[in-house]
Amino acid sequence: MFATLLTLLSALYKAMAGKTPERSFIMVKPDGVQRGLVGEIVKRFEQRGYTLRAMKMMHASKPHLEEHYKDLSSKGFFKDLVAYMNSGPVVAMVWEGKDAVKTGRKMLGETNPLASAPGTIRGDFCIEVGRNICHGSDSVESANREISLWFKPEEIIAWDPCIKDWIQE
C-alpha cells in the first residue's frame, strides 16, 4: 500500500512538473526466450539510456493474448499468432524515456526481420516474420493499453538511476 502511494505521488509530481517521460511496452516472445536473448534485448535498452520500470516472465493465457492482439483479430494469422504466443513463456517489460515508443520500435527493427537493418534486434537475430523474437508498442496509446493489460500499477517501479543526469538533459 505504501509503495503504491509513493509510486502514485512520484507520477503525480512528474506530471505536474510536465516531465512525465514516455513509456513503452516491450515483450520478448517465446522464440526470444527459448533462444536466450532476453539479456541481450534488456542490455540494448539499458545501453540506449532507457529506464526499466517493470519486468516479468510469464506464460500468458490464450484469453490474455487474444485481448493483447485484439486489433489483429480479423487477420487470417490471428489464431496461429495466439497459439504461438501461448506456446511458451514471454518476458513483458515497461521501458521509460524520451520517445520510448518510436525509438523502441526502431531498435526492434521491421516486423519482417529480412527488411530490418543490421544493428536492430530483429536485423541481428532473426529471419522469419513468425519468429521475430519481440513485440513493441506502436503508439503511446497502445503502450498505455498494453502496459495496463500486463502490469498492475504497483508493479511499475518509480526510481531514478544514478546515471540519469549523464543521459538526460
mmCIF file of C-alpha atoms in Angstrom:
data_model
loop_
_atom_site.group_PDB
_atom_site.id
_atom_site.type_symbol
_atom_site.label_atom_id
_atom_site.label_comp_id
_atom_site.label_asym_id
_atom_site.label_seq_id
_atom_site.Cartn_x
_atom_site.Cartn_y
_atom_site.Cartn_z
ATOM 1 C CA MET A 1 0.000 0.000 0.000
ATOM 2 C CA PHE A 2 2.761 2.443 0.977
ATOM 3 C CA ALA A 3 4.782 1.569 -2.154
ATOM 4 C CA THR A 4 1.694 2.158 -4.305
ATOM 5 C CA LEU A 5 1.174 5.558 -2.686
ATOM 6 C CA LEU A 6 4.811 6.500 -3.305
ATOM 7 C CA THR A 7 4.524 5.411 -6.931
ATOM 8 C CA LEU A 8 1.380 7.474 -7.429
ATOM 9 C CA LEU A 9 2.885 10.518 -5.724
ATOM 10 C CA SER A 10 6.014 10.268 -7.845
ATOM 11 C CA ALA A 11 3.941 10.021 -11.029
ATOM 12 C CA LEU A 12 1.785 12.951 -9.930
ATOM 13 C CA TYR A 13 4.840 15.084 -9.151
ATOM 14 C CA LYS A 14 6.368 14.362 -12.563
ATOM 15 C CA ALA A 15 3.064 15.061 -14.326
ATOM 16 C CA MET A 16 2.660 18.375 -12.543
ATOM 17 C CA ALA A 17 6.223 19.311 -13.438
ATOM 18 C CA GLY A 18 5.486 18.477 -17.089
ATOM 19 C CA LYS A 19 8.285 15.907 -17.107
ATOM 20 C CA THR A 20 6.387 12.636 -17.373
ATOM 21 C CA PRO A 21 8.632 10.504 -19.593
ATOM 22 C CA GLU A 22 7.087 8.309 -22.244
ATOM 23 C CA ARG A 23 6.668 4.598 -21.565
ATOM 24 C CA SER A 24 6.654 1.695 -23.981
ATOM 25 C CA PHE A 25 5.690 -1.945 -23.627
ATOM 26 C CA ILE A 26 8.307 -4.357 -24.951
ATOM 27 C CA MET A 27 7.852 -8.122 -24.863
ATOM 28 C CA VAL A 28 10.309 -10.894 -25.655
ATOM 29 C CA LYS A 29 8.288 -13.575 -27.421
ATOM 30 C CA PRO A 30 8.646 -17.340 -26.824
ATOM 31 C CA ASP A 31 11.306 -17.717 -29.537
ATOM 32 C CA GLY A 32 13.432 -14.970 -27.965
ATOM 33 C CA VAL A 33 13.099 -16.552 -24.516
ATOM 34 C CA GLN A 34 13.933 -20.040 -25.844
ATOM 35 C CA ARG A 35 16.981 -18.691 -27.685
ATOM 36 C CA GLY A 36 18.334 -16.976 -24.567
ATOM 37 C CA LEU A 37 18.051 -13.440 -25.982
ATOM 38 C CA VAL A 38 16.286 -11.750 -23.058
ATOM 39 C CA GLY A 39 19.532 -10.409 -21.601
ATOM 40 C CA GLU A 40 20.708 -9.076 -24.966
ATOM 41 C CA ILE A 41 17.425 -7.221 -25.516
ATOM 42 C CA VAL A 42 17.472 -5.763 -21.987
ATOM 43 C CA LYS A 43 21.118 -4.793 -22.495
ATOM 44 C CA ARG A 44 20.343 -2.828 -25.660
ATOM 45 C CA PHE A 45 17.570 -0.803 -23.999
ATOM 46 C CA GLU A 46 19.747 -0.131 -20.955
ATOM 47 C CA GLN A 47 22.715 0.900 -23.092
ATOM 48 C CA ARG A 48 20.484 3.273 -25.043
ATOM 49 C CA GLY A 49 19.638 5.016 -21.772
ATOM 50 C CA TYR A 50 16.081 3.857 -21.152
ATOM 51 C CA THR A 51 14.913 3.026 -17.641
ATOM 52 C CA LEU A 52 13.380 -0.366 -16.902
ATOM 53 C CA ARG A 53 10.246 0.218 -14.805
ATOM 54 C CA ALA A 54 8.800 -3.308 -14.762
ATOM 55 C CA MET A 55 9.653 -6.789 -15.984
ATOM 56 C CA LYS A 56 8.190 -10.233 -15.502
ATOM 57 C CA MET A 57 8.313 -13.639 -17.094
ATOM 58 C CA MET A 58 5.012 -15.383 -17.549
ATOM 59 C CA HIS A 59 3.147 -17.926 -19.593
ATOM 60 C CA ALA A 60 0.277 -15.817 -20.910
ATOM 61 C CA SER A 61 -3.163 -17.383 -21.243
ATOM 62 C CA LYS A 62 -4.971 -17.528 -24.578
ATOM 63 C CA PRO A 63 -7.653 -15.038 -23.415
ATOM 64 C CA HIS A 64 -4.923 -12.629 -22.266
ATOM 65 C CA LEU A 65 -3.137 -12.889 -25.619
ATOM 66 C CA GLU A 66 -6.410 -12.513 -27.544
ATOM 67 C CA GLU A 67 -7.017 -9.270 -25.652
ATOM 68 C CA HIS A 68 -3.454 -8.087 -26.292
ATOM 69 C CA TYR A 69 -3.680 -8.771 -30.038
ATOM 70 C CA LYS A 70 -7.385 -7.874 -30.431
ATOM 71 C CA ASP A 71 -6.572 -5.311 -33.140
ATOM 72 C CA LEU A 72 -5.359 -8.244 -35.280
ATOM 73 C CA SER A 73 -8.383 -10.482 -34.611
ATOM 74 C CA SER A 74 -9.725 -10.123 -38.172
ATOM 75 C CA LYS A 75 -6.431 -11.264 -39.719
ATOM 76 C CA GLY A 76 -6.064 -14.806 -41.022
ATOM 77 C CA PHE A 77 -2.991 -15.425 -38.893
ATOM 78 C CA PHE A 78 -4.622 -14.384 -35.587
ATOM 79 C CA LYS A 79 -5.302 -17.911 -34.241
ATOM 80 C CA ASP A 80 -1.800 -19.091 -35.143
ATOM 81 C CA LEU A 81 -0.284 -15.970 -33.522
ATOM 82 C CA VAL A 82 -2.184 -16.553 -30.273
ATOM 83 C CA ALA A 83 -1.288 -20.272 -30.273
ATOM 84 C CA TYR A 84 2.373 -19.436 -30.881
ATOM 85 C CA MET A 85 2.495 -16.772 -28.179
ATOM 86 C CA ASN A 86 0.867 -19.269 -25.796
ATOM 87 C CA SER A 87 3.479 -21.948 -26.651
ATOM 88 C CA GLY A 88 5.997 -20.827 -24.040
ATOM 89 C CA PRO A 89 6.986 -18.100 -21.600
ATOM 90 C CA VAL A 90 7.325 -14.464 -22.574
ATOM 91 C CA VAL A 91 9.098 -11.603 -20.820
ATOM 92 C CA ALA A 92 6.987 -8.452 -20.516
ATOM 93 C CA MET A 93 8.692 -5.130 -19.801
ATOM 94 C CA VAL A 94 7.964 -1.440 -19.343
ATOM 95 C CA TRP A 95 10.696 0.902 -20.566
ATOM 96 C CA GLU A 96 10.665 4.640 -19.944
ATOM 97 C CA GLY A 97 12.438 7.569 -21.542
ATOM 98 C CA LYS A 98 12.351 10.202 -24.252
ATOM 99 C CA ASP A 99 10.436 8.956 -27.323
ATOM 100 C CA ALA A 100 10.456 5.428 -25.863
ATOM 101 C CA VAL A 101 7.779 4.127 -28.239
ATOM 102 C CA LYS A 102 9.203 5.457 -31.509
ATOM 103 C CA THR A 103 12.820 4.739 -30.636
ATOM 104 C CA GLY A 104 11.948 1.342 -29.170
ATOM 105 C CA ARG A 105 10.339 0.360 -32.472
ATOM 106 C CA LYS A 106 13.445 1.499 -34.360
ATOM 107 C CA MET A 107 15.624 -0.554 -32.025
ATOM 108 C CA LEU A 108 13.485 -3.656 -32.642
ATOM 109 C CA GLY A 109 13.530 -3.239 -36.427
ATOM 110 C CA GLU A 110 10.881 -4.012 -39.003
ATOM 111 C CA THR A 111 8.198 -6.634 -38.320
ATOM 112 C CA ASN A 112 9.720 -8.607 -41.194
ATOM 113 C CA PRO A 113 13.262 -9.301 -39.994
ATOM 114 C CA LEU A 114 14.572 -9.545 -43.564
ATOM 115 C CA ALA A 115 13.613 -5.871 -44.013
ATOM 116 C CA SER A 116 15.336 -4.910 -40.758
ATOM 117 C CA ALA A 117 18.647 -3.117 -40.807
ATOM 118 C CA PRO A 118 21.716 -4.749 -39.276
ATOM 119 C CA GLY A 119 22.151 -3.372 -35.771
ATOM 120 C CA THR A 120 18.461 -3.689 -34.942
ATOM 121 C CA ILE A 121 17.362 -6.535 -32.703
ATOM 122 C CA ARG A 122 15.390 -8.289 -35.445
ATOM 123 C CA GLY A 123 18.030 -7.483 -38.055
ATOM 124 C CA ASP A 124 20.688 -9.147 -35.935
ATOM 125 C CA PHE A 125 18.806 -12.152 -34.557
ATOM 126 C CA CYS A 126 16.004 -13.386 -36.813
ATOM 127 C CA ILE A 127 14.836 -14.081 -40.362
ATOM 128 C CA GLU A 128 11.138 -15.092 -40.122
ATOM 129 C CA VAL A 129 8.129 -12.805 -39.525
ATOM 130 C CA GLY A 130 6.519 -15.511 -37.372
ATOM 131 C CA ARG A 131 9.671 -15.788 -35.255
ATOM 132 C CA ASN A 132 10.667 -12.139 -34.865
ATOM 133 C CA ILE A 133 11.514 -12.506 -31.128
ATOM 134 C CA CYS A 134 9.945 -9.315 -29.773
ATOM 135 C CA HIS A 135 6.922 -7.048 -29.644
ATOM 136 C CA GLY A 136 6.968 -3.293 -29.173
ATOM 137 C CA SER A 137 4.119 -0.835 -28.766
ATOM 138 C CA ASP A 138 3.351 1.066 -31.969
ATOM 139 C CA SER A 139 1.940 4.213 -30.330
ATOM 140 C CA VAL A 140 1.774 5.891 -26.944
ATOM 141 C CA GLU A 141 -1.919 4.958 -26.735
ATOM 142 C CA SER A 142 -1.254 1.270 -27.428
ATOM 143 C CA ALA A 143 1.674 1.358 -24.978
ATOM 144 C CA ASN A 144 -0.623 2.624 -22.229
ATOM 145 C CA ARG A 145 -3.220 -0.041 -23.057
ATOM 146 C CA GLU A 146 -0.646 -2.839 -23.218
ATOM 147 C CA ILE A 147 1.103 -1.774 -20.014
ATOM 148 C CA SER A 148 -2.199 -1.753 -18.120
ATOM 149 C CA LEU A 149 -3.052 -5.186 -19.575
ATOM 150 C CA TRP A 150 0.215 -6.792 -18.480
ATOM 151 C CA PHE A 151 1.063 -4.909 -15.263
ATOM 152 C CA LYS A 152 -0.755 -3.745 -12.148
ATOM 153 C CA PRO A 153 0.094 -0.135 -11.204
ATOM 154 C CA GLU A 154 2.041 -1.300 -8.141
ATOM 155 C CA GLU A 155 4.273 -3.484 -10.345
ATOM 156 C CA ILE A 156 5.653 -0.424 -12.138
ATOM 157 C CA ILE A 157 8.533 0.861 -10.051
ATOM 158 C CA ALA A 158 9.304 4.562 -9.741
ATOM 159 C CA TRP A 159 13.044 5.088 -9.341
ATOM 160 C CA ASP A 160 15.789 7.209 -10.806
ATOM 161 C CA PRO A 161 19.041 5.592 -11.902
ATOM 162 C CA CYS A 162 22.121 7.344 -10.528
ATOM 163 C CA ILE A 163 23.375 7.890 -14.100
ATOM 164 C CA LYS A 164 20.191 9.696 -15.167
ATOM 165 C CA ASP A 165 21.872 13.125 -15.267
ATOM 166 C CA TRP A 166 24.589 11.725 -17.540
ATOM 167 C CA ILE A 167 21.993 10.543 -20.063
ATOM 168 C CA GLN A 168 19.229 13.157 -19.915
ATOM 169 C CA GLU A 169 19.420 16.932 -20.054
#
